[in-house]
Amino acid sequence: MERFDVELRKVTKRFGEVTAVRDVTLQIRSGEFFSLLGPSGCGKTTTLRMIAGFEIPTSGQILIGGQVQGHLPPHKRPVNTVFQHYALFPHMTVYQNVAFGLEMQKVDKAEIAARVGQALELVHLTGMENRKPKQLSGGQQQRVALARALVNRPKVLLLDEPLGALDLKLRKNMQIELKNLQAEVGITFIYVTHDQEEALTMSDRIAVMNRGRVLQVGSPEVIYEQPENRFVADFIGETNFVTGVLQRAGLPVEIEVAGQLVQAGWLAEGVRTGETAVLSIRPEKIHLLPGSANGEAHQFGTAVSGQVERTIYLGTDTRYLIRLDAETRLVVRMQNTQVGHSHFAIGDTVWACWNPAHARVLSAEE
Amino acid sequence: MTAVTKPTTTILPESRASRQERIKTQLATLGLTGYGILAYLFLYLPIIILVIFSFNDSRSTAQWAGFSTAWYVEMMQDNQIIISLWNSLFVAIVSTAISTVLGTLAAMAMERYRFRGRLVMDAILYLPIIIPDIAMAIMLLLFFNISGIGFNTWRIELAGLRLSVPYSVIIGHVAFNISFVAVVVRARLAHMDRTLEEAASDLYANAWHTFWRVTLPMLMPGIIGGALLAFTLSLDDFVITFFTAGPGFNTLPVRVFGMIKKGVTPKINAVSSLMLAGSLALVLISIFLRRGDDRGGIEIV
Amino acid sequence: MQAIIRRSPAIRAWILLAPAVAWLFIFFLAPLVIVLIYSFLERGTYGGVVWQPTLENYRRVFDALYFNTFTRSVYIAVATTVICLILGFPMAYFIATRPQKIRNSLLLALMIPFWTNFLIRTYAWLTLLRTNTGLINVTLLSLGIIDEPLPLFGNDFAIILGLVYGWLPDMVLPVYAALERLDRSLLEAAQDLYAGRWQVFRRVIWPLSLPGVVAGSMLVFIPSLGAFVTPAILGGGKSLMIGNIISNQFLAAHDWPFGSALSMLMMVFMLVATLIYFRAVNREGGAGL
């Protein structure tokens, strides 16, 4: 049987009238880099805070290392947290900050010194022991916060948007560093972020949350390529949503959009034939062919015809806005790699074609 | 997709440790709330009891003998009390007016200009706030005695009463109130957006116009706050008035002190309740004026 | 002339300052200097002074009678400050941890006593504490809980109680302000790093609220040391503090030089205490902000 470091079982958290987290069940594997991804207010931080013990679930249960946590306070849980704004103690030096957790656990002085040294080395801050947090840059403060948590060798490390306060370039560097660090120490990371790109690059698995619910859990590839509902498809990456009427529920799924029948490779549960549904397809999965290339277009599997309404040149690729009918548009993204590859001008009639495996029909509701 | 095993959702029983922690947390919360309630009772109970016994139908301030407003009637008929009430109001109004003008001007100088001697002025402005009132009182007493100024009285007719107010009392009240007004107005100035003044001068307003049309209106909450504080402090002051008044002049607190020295009766409770009501009214006014302006009271402290 | 005024900010500043400064020089600093000078002069026969420099007034402070009052006043002021801190800190913490709406009401409820007359608040305790006719003793006696009235009045206990009652809000407000500024996530970080309740308090809350504690302690200590009204009313004429001795020199004994010397010593003592206190706090490294 698989070992889980952290388990949430039907966890709900209400603050007065507001339900912040609704019936969340999650299983986080040992040594995994697990992200909670969602817009602000989706309940991801509350979920993390419940694991840490800062909040107690209204109902449901949290297990860490197989132990039910219940009302155990944070200082009796085998997890440590890296806070959003680091929460470094302003009246203590870097050394005192990092040593704090060990002191509280009554580790003896010599061992504290050794472990703090190691931890600071791990985050490349050797020599900064006697500085106060205020004398450090944002990136350095971030590393102190990491060292302060890791020095305790927790089972699980909880990170609450730890890179949110850093500028873009530093953030990119720290993403890589964090990922390497995790591989090095082998500790389970639970990482809260609203940045989908960050989640995609760093995580082993992602749970996408919205309005207190977990909408989908899976590897970055699964989340991106096989979104199961409109919110996930929309929140991660860019997607075309085209409303239509479902014509066939079996494979290949068939849906009528803008008066044309197209095919898709997956159908969300609960959508029935004759009902309104949404076709979801990523812009880079669509290929454009000239309106004259009739036969070629249908070799792709499925195709719709339309007019080029607008083109935007983006260097590595070009974005086309294709008008299917008065209300319906498709965004298409074509790479500019192939030499002599046809470019289209505004007003051109084109075929937009794709492999049905890349298109998904989702419920019209969110 | 491959079949995914459905995650377990069985709820396990609460552990012993968790139950202990839950009870501990509940006790701590209960303890803190209980303490908070007790602390506020400690602050308010004596005042509430004081007010209750002002309505007592007996001379006692400890044994309840029924409801009566007799002490209030007696208070209203006591000419000494009425005169000291008007004395208090007169001193407070005059000293507030003077100290508000002087304090506001000083605040603007201190907050808007950098000049030599500013730090020394800062210290001199703060000193009257820090120094205990007894020290300030005897300093003034000595000063007025030696210089011979101040014990002359200002004779006026107010509400059909002849008041004669020693200048010394007003001078003393202004001396401590300037600093309080300056502190409050400075706090307001420090948080005022200077760009508005710059915008005004950019829009062809000269310094004078800028002051009247922009600075002063924006500063008004601070000035009013300072004036209210000065008014309250002046009304409440006992020590400095007591020492600088010379014989025969009473403000309400001085009168109350004299009454207490002679003996405790519910009449004092009645006067006290009246003064409490006055203070409460002033607090409410200041809160009302401060609405939407979140800085204030605490800064004074 | 006008041009000069317009151009020089310093001159403009001094024009604005002039009225207030003049007032304070004449009616505050001059009196202060007079007290200082008088403290070194000999007393005249019928009040007044003889212009003869002497240190006698300062020596007399060390006469047992006055020195005991002096040390007792310090003891009372220190006790008041410590008790205010012990009572006020949890109170400030209680307020700071309430939801915003309740917090505002609680602060208002704290401000009201601050704005009400000190004399009246002291008088309220007089009606409660008096030996034979005070509410507490009367009630306890009539309920048969005690046979003899408790010694609640006319002693140090009554004075300290009155002072604590009078100055408690002055301790709570600055401590509250410090606690409110405290970043909640620091407390969570400490908990997360295995600190229990006591350790969170000792290692994080206390050091970070020290500036408020210092301010509050000064706001309580200084007026307590210089107390006049409280011992006059609750001391029952027996239990006196320096403030009363000073007042006696001016109102009864007509010994102005000695009264001046006592006031100077009191002020110097306050200054020194303040400096030592700030030093000590800084050395502890506490705030360090």
PDB file of N, CA, C and O in Angstrom, chain B residues 220-262:
ATOM      1  N   MET B 220      -8.368  71.091  10.233  1.00  0.00           N
ATOM      2  CA  MET B 220      -9.448  71.352  11.190  1.00  0.00           C
ATOM      3  C   MET B 220      -9.742  70.202  12.151  1.00  0.00           C
ATOM      4  O   MET B 220      -9.864  70.442  13.362  1.00  0.00           O
ATOM      5  N   PRO B 221      -9.839  68.957  11.674  1.00  0.00           N
ATOM      6  CA  PRO B 221     -10.115  67.881  12.631  1.00  0.00           C
ATOM      7  C   PRO B 221      -9.067  67.832  13.743  1.00  0.00           C
ATOM      8  O   PRO B 221      -9.403  67.605  14.911  1.00  0.00           O
ATOM      9  N   GLY B 222      -7.813  68.047  13.368  1.00  0.00           N
ATOM     10  CA  GLY B 222      -6.748  68.050  14.369  1.00  0.00           C
ATOM     11  C   GLY B 222      -6.906  69.194  15.353  1.00  0.00           C
ATOM     12  O   GLY B 222      -6.736  69.022  16.563  1.00  0.00           O
ATOM     13  N   ILE B 223      -7.239  70.368  14.827  1.00  0.00           N
ATOM     14  CA  ILE B 223      -7.387  71.538  15.697  1.00  0.00           C
ATOM     15  C   ILE B 223      -8.556  71.342  16.652  1.00  0.00           C
ATOM     16  O   ILE B 223      -8.454  71.586  17.858  1.00  0.00           O
ATOM     17  N   ILE B 224      -9.657  70.844  16.108  1.00  0.00           N
ATOM     18  CA  ILE B 224     -10.832  70.610  16.959  1.00  0.00           C
ATOM     19  C   ILE B 224     -10.521  69.534  17.992  1.00  0.00           C
ATOM     20  O   ILE B 224     -10.869  69.670  19.171  1.00  0.00           O
ATOM     21  N   GLY B 225      -9.828  68.482  17.558  1.00  0.00           N
ATOM     22  CA  GLY B 225      -9.435  67.432  18.500  1.00  0.00           C
ATOM     23  C   GLY B 225      -8.574  67.998  19.615  1.00  0.00           C
ATOM     24  O   GLY B 225      -8.781  67.707  20.797  1.00  0.00           O
ATOM     25  N   GLY B 226      -7.606  68.832  19.234  1.00  0.00           N
ATOM     26  CA  GLY B 226      -6.730  69.442  20.226  1.00  0.00           C
ATOM     27  C   GLY B 226      -7.508  70.339  21.170  1.00  0.00           C
ATOM     28  O   GLY B 226      -7.305  70.314  22.398  1.00  0.00           O
ATOM     29  N   ALA B 227      -8.441  71.107  20.604  1.00  0.00           N
ATOM     30  CA  ALA B 227      -9.239  72.021  21.424  1.00  0.00           C
ATOM     31  C   ALA B 227     -10.103  71.231  22.409  1.00  0.00           C
ATOM     32  O   ALA B 227     -10.210  71.584  23.589  1.00  0.00           O
ATOM     33  N   LEU B 228     -10.695  70.133  21.927  1.00  0.00           N
ATOM     34  CA  LEU B 228     -11.521  69.316  22.817  1.00  0.00           C
ATOM     35  C   LEU B 228     -10.706  68.722  23.957  1.00  0.00           C
ATOM     36  O   LEU B 228     -11.154  68.683  25.102  1.00  0.00           O
ATOM     37  N   LEU B 229      -9.505  68.292  23.614  1.00  0.00           N
ATOM     38  CA  LEU B 229      -8.636  67.733  24.647  1.00  0.00           C
ATOM     39  C   LEU B 229      -8.294  68.817  25.666  1.00  0.00           C
ATOM     40  O   LEU B 229      -8.374  68.597  26.879  1.00  0.00           O
ATOM     41  N   ALA B 230      -7.930  69.997  25.163  1.00  0.00           N
ATOM     42  CA  ALA B 230      -7.578  71.102  26.058  1.00  0.00           C
ATOM     43  C   ALA B 230      -8.767  71.449  26.958  1.00  0.00           C
ATOM     44  O   ALA B 230      -8.614  71.641  28.161  1.00  0.00           O
ATOM     45  N   PHE B 231      -9.941  71.494  26.364  1.00  0.00           N
ATOM     46  CA  PHE B 231     -11.158  71.824  27.104  1.00  0.00           C
ATOM     47  C   PHE B 231     -11.390  70.806  28.226  1.00  0.00           C
ATOM     48  O   PHE B 231     -11.656  71.162  29.371  1.00  0.00           O
ATOM     49  N   THR B 232     -11.249  69.518  27.866  1.00  0.00           N
ATOM     50  CA  THR B 232     -11.445  68.463  28.863  1.00  0.00           C
ATOM     51  C   THR B 232     -10.409  68.559  29.979  1.00  0.00           C
ATOM     52  O   THR B 232     -10.745  68.481  31.160  1.00  0.00           O
ATOM     53  N   LEU B 233      -9.142  68.719  29.580  1.00  0.00           N
ATOM     54  CA  LEU B 233      -8.084  68.765  30.592  1.00  0.00           C
ATOM     55  C   LEU B 233      -8.298  69.955  31.524  1.00  0.00           C
ATOM     56  O   LEU B 233      -8.080  69.869  32.728  1.00  0.00           O
ATOM     57  N   SER B 234      -8.731  71.073  30.947  1.00  0.00           N
ATOM     58  CA  SER B 234      -8.953  72.264  31.739  1.00  0.00           C
ATOM     59  C   SER B 234     -10.116  72.060  32.714  1.00  0.00           C
ATOM     60  O   SER B 234     -10.020  72.387  33.897  1.00  0.00           O
ATOM     61  N   LEU B 235     -11.207  71.485  32.214  1.00  0.00           N
ATOM     62  CA  LEU B 235     -12.361  71.216  33.085  1.00  0.00           C
ATOM     63  C   LEU B 235     -11.996  70.258  34.208  1.00  0.00           C
ATOM     64  O   LEU B 235     -12.469  70.380  35.326  1.00  0.00           O
ATOM     65  N   ASP B 236     -11.154  69.270  33.880  1.00  0.00           N
ATOM     66  CA  ASP B 236     -10.827  68.214  34.839  1.00  0.00           C
ATOM     67  C   ASP B 236      -9.737  68.618  35.802  1.00  0.00           C
ATOM     68  O   ASP B 236      -9.563  67.986  36.842  1.00  0.00           O
ATOM     69  N   ASP B 237      -8.978  69.644  35.460  1.00  0.00           N
ATOM     70  CA  ASP B 237      -7.799  69.925  36.269  1.00  0.00           C
ATOM     71  C   ASP B 237      -8.177  70.291  37.692  1.00  0.00           C
ATOM     72  O   ASP B 237      -9.043  71.127  37.944  1.00  0.00           O
ATOM     73  N   PHE B 238      -7.488  69.661  38.610  1.00  0.00           N
ATOM     74  CA  PHE B 238      -7.662  70.047  40.001  1.00  0.00           C
ATOM     75  C   PHE B 238      -6.373  70.638  40.563  1.00  0.00           C
ATOM     76  O   PHE B 238      -6.367  71.733  41.127  1.00  0.00           O
ATOM     77  N   VAL B 239      -5.266  69.941  40.383  1.00  0.00           N
ATOM     78  CA  VAL B 239      -4.042  70.272  41.110  1.00  0.00           C
ATOM     79  C   VAL B 239      -3.548  71.681  40.787  1.00  0.00           C
ATOM     80  O   VAL B 239      -3.293  72.484  41.687  1.00  0.00           O
ATOM     81  N   ILE B 240      -3.435  71.995  39.491  1.00  0.00           N
ATOM     82  CA  ILE B 240      -2.870  73.291  39.134  1.00  0.00           C
ATOM     83  C   ILE B 240      -3.803  74.434  39.543  1.00  0.00           C
ATOM     84  O   ILE B 240      -3.367  75.454  40.069  1.00  0.00           O
ATOM     85  N   THR B 241      -5.098  74.221  39.359  1.00  0.00           N
ATOM     86  CA  THR B 241      -6.059  75.237  39.795  1.00  0.00           C
ATOM     87  C   THR B 241      -5.977  75.447  41.304  1.00  0.00           C
ATOM     88  O   THR B 241      -5.947  76.574  41.786  1.00  0.00           O
ATOM     89  N   PHE B 242      -5.935  74.347  42.021  1.00  0.00           N
ATOM     90  CA  PHE B 242      -5.919  74.375  43.481  1.00  0.00           C
ATOM     91  C   PHE B 242      -4.767  75.236  44.002  1.00  0.00           C
ATOM     92  O   PHE B 242      -4.926  76.006  44.938  1.00  0.00           O
ATOM     93  N   PHE B 243      -3.586  75.114  43.360  1.00  0.00           N
ATOM     94  CA  PHE B 243      -2.420  75.835  43.855  1.00  0.00           C
ATOM     95  C   PHE B 243      -2.306  77.256  43.292  1.00  0.00           C
ATOM     96  O   PHE B 243      -1.667  78.095  43.896  1.00  0.00           O
ATOM     97  N   THR B 244      -2.886  77.506  42.137  1.00  0.00           N
ATOM     98  CA  THR B 244      -2.691  78.827  41.532  1.00  0.00           C
ATOM     99  C   THR B 244      -3.892  79.742  41.754  1.00  0.00           C
ATOM    100  O   THR B 244      -3.854  80.899  41.353  1.00  0.00           O
ATOM    101  N   ALA B 245      -4.957  79.245  42.379  1.00  0.00           N
ATOM    102  CA  ALA B 245      -6.177  80.040  42.454  1.00  0.00           C
ATOM    103  C   ALA B 245      -6.109  81.137  43.507  1.00  0.00           C
ATOM    104  O   ALA B 245      -6.743  82.176  43.369  1.00  0.00           O
ATOM    105  N   GLY B 246      -5.331  80.920  44.541  1.00  0.00           N
ATOM    106  CA  GLY B 246      -5.405  81.858  45.652  1.00  0.00           C
ATOM    107  C   GLY B 246      -6.697  81.591  46.410  1.00  0.00           C
ATOM    108  O   GLY B 246      -7.531  80.787  45.973  1.00  0.00           O
ATOM    109  N   PRO B 247      -6.914  82.260  47.542  1.00  0.00           N
ATOM    110  CA  PRO B 247      -8.063  81.930  48.374  1.00  0.00           C
ATOM    111  C   PRO B 247      -9.379  82.365  47.731  1.00  0.00           C
ATOM    112  O   PRO B 247      -9.433  83.336  46.985  1.00  0.00           O
ATOM    113  N   GLY B 248     -10.411  81.582  47.974  1.00  0.00           N
ATOM    114  CA  GLY B 248     -11.760  82.004  47.627  1.00  0.00           C
ATOM    115  C   GLY B 248     -12.211  81.673  46.221  1.00  0.00           C
ATOM    116  O   GLY B 248     -13.375  81.859  45.900  1.00  0.00           O
ATOM    117  N   PHE B 249     -11.317  81.199  45.374  1.00  0.00           N
ATOM    118  CA  PHE B 249     -11.748  80.878  44.018  1.00  0.00           C
ATOM    119  C   PHE B 249     -11.850  79.366  43.843  1.00  0.00           C
ATOM    120  O   PHE B 249     -10.916  78.631  44.147  1.00  0.00           O
ATOM    121  N   ASN B 250     -12.999  78.926  43.374  1.00  0.00           N
ATOM    122  CA  ASN B 250     -13.235  77.493  43.173  1.00  0.00           C
ATOM    123  C   ASN B 250     -13.652  77.191  41.752  1.00  0.00           C
ATOM    124  O   ASN B 250     -14.542  77.847  41.223  1.00  0.00           O
ATOM    125  N   THR B 251     -13.005  76.186  41.177  1.00  0.00           N
ATOM    126  CA  THR B 251     -13.622  75.554  40.009  1.00  0.00           C
ATOM    127  C   THR B 251     -14.358  74.342  40.558  1.00  0.00           C
ATOM    128  O   THR B 251     -14.219  74.019  41.747  1.00  0.00           O
ATOM    129  N   LEU B 252     -15.084  73.653  39.712  1.00  0.00           N
ATOM    130  CA  LEU B 252     -15.882  72.530  40.205  1.00  0.00           C
ATOM    131  C   LEU B 252     -15.014  71.461  40.891  1.00  0.00           C
ATOM    132  O   LEU B 252     -15.340  71.037  42.005  1.00  0.00           O
ATOM    133  N   PRO B 253     -13.903  71.019  40.251  1.00  0.00           N
ATOM    134  CA  PRO B 253     -13.081  70.016  40.948  1.00  0.00           C
ATOM    135  C   PRO B 253     -12.538  70.524  42.282  1.00  0.00           C
ATOM    136  O   PRO B 253     -12.495  69.769  43.254  1.00  0.00           O
ATOM    137  N   VAL B 254     -12.134  71.782  42.338  1.00  0.00           N
ATOM    138  CA  VAL B 254     -11.612  72.311  43.605  1.00  0.00           C
ATOM    139  C   VAL B 254     -12.712  72.306  44.659  1.00  0.00           C
ATOM    140  O   VAL B 254     -12.499  71.946  45.814  1.00  0.00           O
ATOM    141  N   ARG B 255     -13.901  72.681  44.250  1.00  0.00           N
ATOM    142  CA  ARG B 255     -15.059  72.670  45.141  1.00  0.00           C
ATOM    143  C   ARG B 255     -15.328  71.248  45.642  1.00  0.00           C
ATOM    144  O   ARG B 255     -15.563  71.026  46.828  1.00  0.00           O
ATOM    145  N   VAL B 256     -15.289  70.287  44.730  1.00  0.00           N
ATOM    146  CA  VAL B 256     -15.541  68.892  45.101  1.00  0.00           C
ATOM    147  C   VAL B 256     -14.495  68.422  46.107  1.00  0.00           C
ATOM    148  O   VAL B 256     -14.817  67.773  47.109  1.00  0.00           O
ATOM    149  N   PHE B 257     -13.240  68.791  45.853  1.00  0.00           N
ATOM    150  CA  PHE B 257     -12.172  68.390  46.772  1.00  0.00           C
ATOM    151  C   PHE B 257     -12.461  68.937  48.170  1.00  0.00           C
ATOM    152  O   PHE B 257     -12.333  68.223  49.171  1.00  0.00           O
ATOM    153  N   GLY B 258     -12.866  70.221  48.223  1.00  0.00           N
ATOM    154  CA  GLY B 258     -13.204  70.830  49.508  1.00  0.00           C
ATOM    155  C   GLY B 258     -14.338  70.088  50.197  1.00  0.00           C
ATOM    156  O   GLY B 258     -14.304  69.826  51.404  1.00  0.00           O
ATOM    157  N   MET B 259     -15.344  69.701  49.417  1.00  0.00           N
ATOM    158  CA  MET B 259     -16.484  68.974  49.981  1.00  0.00           C
ATOM    159  C   MET B 259     -16.055  67.614  50.513  1.00  0.00           C
ATOM    160  O   MET B 259     -16.497  67.184  51.578  1.00  0.00           O
ATOM    161  N   ILE B 260     -15.190  66.935  49.753  1.00  0.00           N
ATOM    162  CA  ILE B 260     -14.727  65.607  50.187  1.00  0.00           C
ATOM    163  C   ILE B 260     -14.012  65.731  51.521  1.00  0.00           C
ATOM    164  O   ILE B 260     -14.194  64.913  52.430  1.00  0.00           O
ATOM    165  N   LYS B 261     -13.186  66.781  51.645  1.00  0.00           N
ATOM    166  CA  LYS B 261     -12.424  66.966  52.887  1.00  0.00           C
ATOM    167  C   LYS B 261     -13.360  67.152  54.079  1.00  0.00           C
ATOM    168  O   LYS B 261     -13.026  66.813  55.202  1.00  0.00           O
ATOM    169  N   LYS B 262     -14.546  67.725  53.828  1.00  0.00           N
ATOM    170  CA  LYS B 262     -15.488  67.960  54.930  1.00  0.00           C
ATOM    171  C   LYS B 262     -16.308  66.723  55.249  1.00  0.00           C
ATOM    172  O   LYS B 262     -16.801  66.582  56.360  1.00  0.00           O
TER     173      LYS B 262
END
